[in-house]
């Protein structure tokens, strides 16, 4: 599908009773606020620069293993986070660096985790695919495609069991919709009304495979039809739209306790992981998407609204760059885990 | 001292623990309104209501994972697998998620959960319904694996399993649910990792767990007629394993036969045999022998099934062999 | 849902381009033919009597293990079979006795299998849940709920690979739609256009659990919407309707190679297995269904059409009874498998 | 004699077999247009087209089962698991369906299928991406389990696995794909069930497979300096297992160390150790020892991962121990 198809409404998808992200919501106030918008802009720049440094560090062989970055997908990560409360839970797959930071984990602890340091957010046990923070309610960082989805249903179950009005956001990739576990988890969430917001990070590719070659449907939100689950699609290259839409969805979920499947349309600029040259995508396709770049889009909006000049935007980007460098510098200084750690935390007392 | 069936003892353990701790819930196929496919959860729905006793869809991977997620945020799930043959569909969640969560997260997320259900052959259920899983699951760091061979052990060990802060695989048996035995009326727990000597003897050590303990005892009785005194020991928890109890018995008898419902393949029995020959090398008067299932998928026909399982007529000759009586 | 809801059309389900079972098809000729109808009637009686004898034999402890019968669901089994060619494949779950016979396995070999005899259709290795015949293209008889569904996709894949125009019928229970494997298999069948006819034997209960308690949807054919898969619902208590509908579906499949999900509404009169008293169902509910009994329904039709008198119908039923007795008598005489069989067929040469 | 990488040798084996038999097809994630996540299937799509080289959805259970169904009706699938960690999602189809079909059906339905992919730790992939499965899958009657430690063995054994009429688990390793070695230009097969002596020696037998063979050889070289001659043997196929080769070596050296990337738990190594002490009881001058992974989920940090795997500094002391040199 061409980027044009991604704008809301054109999908004919969201069921009528669903929020429309029509800007009438409380969220709309924020998204018209200058300070708020500038802050969002800065965070997206920071995430972009953070991942760029991660890639450089990997190329310099400062760490190894797999490395999946979010470059190009910042709009979703930031837009969703702003729609949540700190007490809400989040769980994701192996592409987890910036989502972890957005949820409140210090960027330097994420960097230290990548470097396998004792002060990483998983003590160096987890690495790129397994960022965790119990305090921030970030439940990982999981390496098995689709594996996190049943876990999310369990968190939703616990929220309902404890009669809280929190929700859990469960990110999954577009290719994960072909996993049986995804289907089983959505069925339970829909049958028992568990407050789970399942967000498909739909960057259209699972590694080198266009999702069209492994599914029979044109829109991934159709997976929700099998469960009569509320669902919708959002243009996640647009951080403001994403924020407003998700805010409405979440507000609604807190009332109804009903789960929701969101097809979030985005694009990853880099290969699947560092080892992937990404030859399966045409220059044209890439270009088509880069014009929709979430940072550029918001930048244009800020300038049009006279909220910022090019210089001011540049300054915010520079700030993000420096934060990322500081994160890496800190991580460089950290000690590796002590050998004894090998035998710790296999079993809890 | 009340006489309870194995199924009642397990049900009592769950009822007591659920009454003690509101964070505990039970989920599985048919556990609520049907009172359990094998009636182990009989009465729990009435006692604790539909919020805490939940009939699941037939989604072993899904509800195993749901349990793990719920445990990560503070609940204490008991997940019933109608049988462990179906639990294999939950292996990804049990092996890749439950077992590794604490370690992967650098010690942040504990997963206090019990996966329980019948394991091994029942009677004429054929290949897809007659498997044991302890040989596979004791290989996974992060999991504890618990068995029991009578109502009292089942009661005390299930309670400890529910209170444990780790994922525990609790293995039962359809063939034992109706077994009767005395269970102390007073609440009591049996710690995980402590085996039990079911019969003392000085000539040969028989190691067995779950329904194989009864077979070992039967063989011991029979051999006692011939003046052979078998020591029958049941490790009960296979992970952690009470190796000291095993080694001490071997140091006394110098002869060992392991009886298990597994295969002549990598198994808990083969691991125990390996440990014994390593630690008690100079103590052994005969090789460690093992009587296990024939290495075939379980056949349906009664005569064939009987031929596959470790029956006394196959066990006794092996015991005599390590005693060099053949 | 009350039986009334089950008649075709009322579901609003089948996509417009789908066959309507409107009687205009070639199949309609048969279903107006007296001899054909009487033969169908006789077969349904035979299957009913066969399963009754199976239950008696089990109660007399002539065999053990699990025993799941099809009493009440004869309309589906017979209606579907008549719509197939001998070269079509069939695979099913553990409730497989009469489907095996319908596909061409001699009833006596099914009975012998139940008795664990050497001449059973699986040599006594399989038992009630595992009937097989390579010659008749009956691929089992499987004990893992949902496990047979990916296998069916594989057979569909092979049919397409070999460029044949056969199809495979895959029966599954209503509760099996909650299995991840079902979802994965349907996705592959839909993505690659595999000629698989997935038939949900929707008797509304998985053991003691009403399917409504473990799914969030009112109609199980909705599972197909997640894959844009052709789908429909049929009143499987009516053997003629079932035959006509499935004939049209199959005819269409041979042309398009497209898979199809059929929600076949039926009801089991007995417990899930012999050990189940079935207390979870009200007398009223049972009664409501028994008036729709497939045998009675067809009997009425035959009498109204002046194709048969009560006496003639009675005679056909008696014939079925005798066939079933003969099957069991034969099985009684058969030898058990030789002990050596334990070690045979673990590995192929 | 051409020098091929392990990856190329496996690719050549598949290409030759697919050219020979049109019933063979390859399915898995990224095997076609991407030429394989690890490029083992490089060029196969161009050679054989999209009907025979198929990119699957991420549905391990589903396409494992699809392969089994296709095999039941006459095709000969090769199913690639991107890694065996994900293959665990296919265990129900592999264990409950593929392995049991021939037996359950009374010998009617053969399942000629190969499930192949990398197994074990690569480098810094952490707990969910570093597991070995042979300890679990050799427990399943009906399955064959094949490994290889160099390009030539990989080539010859993969060809035999593809021609075998049973489900074969073919275990590879990310760490070996780039390994170079000579492979005969002439087509040749290595039969399943026949092990290989990688180095002759009279003092002690080292048993290893896959990447542990290289480590065993390294230890052997090092100890040769000290005048210790290790015999290094590789069973290659773990099911069926070439027990005679093992026993014969033990009868010669009387001392054994098993090196494997598994755990101190039920494993192929523990089973081999059990067999040795049973069959060669009077031949052993020391207990059968085993060097395996530490019993922990695989940590990410490089220093920790190194500490978990069997490294020469942990292997050599054990070898000296069975030689009573410590
Ligand atoms: C069960 C399982 N199968 C295969 C893999 C290997 N794998 C890792 S990521 C990936 C592609 C996933 O793509 P998608 O879900 O779209 O997420 P994205 O990478 O695009 O964010 C695959 C096949 C895995 N980790 N887990
Ligand atoms: C994976 C798996 N889980 C659980 C079971 C136990 N079990 C056997 S039949 C059944 C109910 C299935 O009901 P349904 O699919 O509606 O088929 P029906 O019996 O009504 O024909 C269950 C839970 C099983 N055999 N396999
Ligand atoms: Mg993607
Ligand atoms: Mg049903």
PDB file of N, CA and C in Angstrom, chain B residues 181-208:
ATOM      1  N   UNK B 181      -5.132 -42.700  50.743  1.00  0.00           N
ATOM      2  CA  UNK B 181      -4.029 -42.678  51.702  1.00  0.00           C
ATOM      3  C   UNK B 181      -4.322 -41.710  52.840  1.00  0.00           C
ATOM      4  N   UNK B 182      -3.634 -41.887  53.948  1.00  0.00           N
ATOM      5  CA  UNK B 182      -3.847 -41.014  55.100  1.00  0.00           C
ATOM      6  C   UNK B 182      -3.149 -39.670  54.899  1.00  0.00           C
ATOM      7  N   UNK B 183      -3.867 -38.624  55.237  1.00  0.00           N
ATOM      8  CA  UNK B 183      -3.287 -37.288  55.201  1.00  0.00           C
ATOM      9  C   UNK B 183      -3.608 -36.616  56.534  1.00  0.00           C
ATOM     10  N   UNK B 184      -2.577 -36.110  57.170  1.00  0.00           N
ATOM     11  CA  UNK B 184      -2.738 -35.459  58.464  1.00  0.00           C
ATOM     12  C   UNK B 184      -3.793 -34.358  58.367  1.00  0.00           C
ATOM     13  N   UNK B 185      -4.681 -34.290  59.344  1.00  0.00           N
ATOM     14  CA  UNK B 185      -5.695 -33.229  59.320  1.00  0.00           C
ATOM     15  C   UNK B 185      -5.062 -31.866  59.517  1.00  0.00           C
ATOM     16  N   UNK B 186      -3.958 -31.833  60.263  1.00  0.00           N
ATOM     17  CA  UNK B 186      -3.285 -30.559  60.499  1.00  0.00           C
ATOM     18  C   UNK B 186      -2.543 -30.162  59.218  1.00  0.00           C
ATOM     19  N   UNK B 187      -2.594 -28.864  58.921  1.00  0.00           N
ATOM     20  CA  UNK B 187      -1.875 -28.388  57.740  1.00  0.00           C
ATOM     21  C   UNK B 187      -0.391 -28.692  57.877  1.00  0.00           C
ATOM     22  N   UNK B 188       0.235 -29.164  56.813  1.00  0.00           N
ATOM     23  CA  UNK B 188       1.684 -29.367  56.840  1.00  0.00           C
ATOM     24  C   UNK B 188       2.248 -29.280  55.441  1.00  0.00           C
ATOM     25  N   UNK B 189       3.484 -28.839  55.359  1.00  0.00           N
ATOM     26  CA  UNK B 189       4.151 -28.690  54.070  1.00  0.00           C
ATOM     27  C   UNK B 189       5.322 -29.647  53.977  1.00  0.00           C
ATOM     28  N   UNK B 190       5.630 -30.084  52.769  1.00  0.00           N
ATOM     29  CA  UNK B 190       6.831 -30.886  52.533  1.00  0.00           C
ATOM     30  C   UNK B 190       7.759 -30.030  51.681  1.00  0.00           C
ATOM     31  N   UNK B 191       8.955 -29.752  52.162  1.00  0.00           N
ATOM     32  CA  UNK B 191       9.857 -28.871  51.402  1.00  0.00           C
ATOM     33  C   UNK B 191      10.270 -29.487  50.071  1.00  0.00           C
ATOM     34  N   UNK B 192      10.451 -28.638  49.062  1.00  0.00           N
ATOM     35  CA  UNK B 192      10.945 -29.113  47.775  1.00  0.00           C
ATOM     36  C   UNK B 192      12.437 -29.430  47.917  1.00  0.00           C
ATOM     37  N   UNK B 193      12.863 -30.508  47.299  1.00  0.00           N
ATOM     38  CA  UNK B 193      14.285 -30.855  47.339  1.00  0.00           C
ATOM     39  C   UNK B 193      14.629 -31.916  48.361  1.00  0.00           C
ATOM     40  N   UNK B 194      13.621 -32.423  49.050  1.00  0.00           N
ATOM     41  CA  UNK B 194      13.860 -33.457  50.055  1.00  0.00           C
ATOM     42  C   UNK B 194      13.163 -34.748  49.625  1.00  0.00           C
ATOM     43  N   UNK B 195      13.955 -35.773  49.393  1.00  0.00           N
ATOM     44  CA  UNK B 195      13.402 -37.054  48.980  1.00  0.00           C
ATOM     45  C   UNK B 195      12.865 -37.841  50.161  1.00  0.00           C
ATOM     46  N   UNK B 196      12.384 -39.028  49.887  1.00  0.00           N
ATOM     47  CA  UNK B 196      11.750 -39.826  50.930  1.00  0.00           C
ATOM     48  C   UNK B 196      12.113 -41.301  50.757  1.00  0.00           C
ATOM     49  N   UNK B 197      12.487 -41.917  51.875  1.00  0.00           N
ATOM     50  CA  UNK B 197      12.812 -43.345  51.841  1.00  0.00           C
ATOM     51  C   UNK B 197      11.528 -44.106  52.117  1.00  0.00           C
ATOM     52  N   UNK B 198      11.040 -44.813  51.126  1.00  0.00           N
ATOM     53  CA  UNK B 198       9.741 -45.467  51.253  1.00  0.00           C
ATOM     54  C   UNK B 198       9.869 -46.845  51.897  1.00  0.00           C
ATOM     55  N   UNK B 199      11.060 -47.393  51.870  1.00  0.00           N
ATOM     56  CA  UNK B 199      11.257 -48.725  52.457  1.00  0.00           C
ATOM     57  C   UNK B 199      12.748 -48.871  52.691  1.00  0.00           C
ATOM     58  N   UNK B 200      13.128 -49.353  53.854  1.00  0.00           N
ATOM     59  CA  UNK B 200      14.550 -49.532  54.140  1.00  0.00           C
ATOM     60  C   UNK B 200      14.988 -50.928  53.734  1.00  0.00           C
ATOM     61  N   UNK B 201      16.208 -51.029  53.322  1.00  0.00           N
ATOM     62  CA  UNK B 201      16.742 -52.335  52.927  1.00  0.00           C
ATOM     63  C   UNK B 201      18.230 -52.196  52.700  1.00  0.00           C
ATOM     64  N   UNK B 202      18.938 -53.307  52.758  1.00  0.00           N
ATOM     65  CA  UNK B 202      20.395 -53.193  52.661  1.00  0.00           C
ATOM     66  C   UNK B 202      20.990 -53.816  51.411  1.00  0.00           C
ATOM     67  N   UNK B 203      20.175 -54.571  50.647  1.00  0.00           N
ATOM     68  CA  UNK B 203      20.778 -55.303  49.524  1.00  0.00           C
ATOM     69  C   UNK B 203      20.853 -54.520  48.219  1.00  0.00           C
ATOM     70  N   UNK B 204      19.824 -53.745  47.935  1.00  0.00           N
ATOM     71  CA  UNK B 204      19.793 -53.016  46.664  1.00  0.00           C
ATOM     72  C   UNK B 204      18.882 -51.794  46.805  1.00  0.00           C
ATOM     73  N   UNK B 205      19.269 -50.731  46.124  1.00  0.00           N
ATOM     74  CA  UNK B 205      18.472 -49.502  46.146  1.00  0.00           C
ATOM     75  C   UNK B 205      17.599 -49.428  44.893  1.00  0.00           C
ATOM     76  N   UNK B 206      16.306 -49.256  45.109  1.00  0.00           N
ATOM     77  CA  UNK B 206      15.405 -49.021  43.979  1.00  0.00           C
ATOM     78  C   UNK B 206      15.006 -47.551  44.007  1.00  0.00           C
ATOM     79  N   UNK B 207      15.239 -46.846  42.911  1.00  0.00           N
ATOM     80  CA  UNK B 207      14.873 -45.427  42.832  1.00  0.00           C
ATOM     81  C   UNK B 207      13.677 -45.298  41.891  1.00  0.00           C
ATOM     82  N   UNK B 208      12.617 -44.660  42.378  1.00  0.00           N
ATOM     83  CA  UNK B 208      11.401 -44.511  41.577  1.00  0.00           C
ATOM     84  C   UNK B 208      10.632 -43.290  42.045  1.00  0.00           C
TER      85      UNK B 208
END
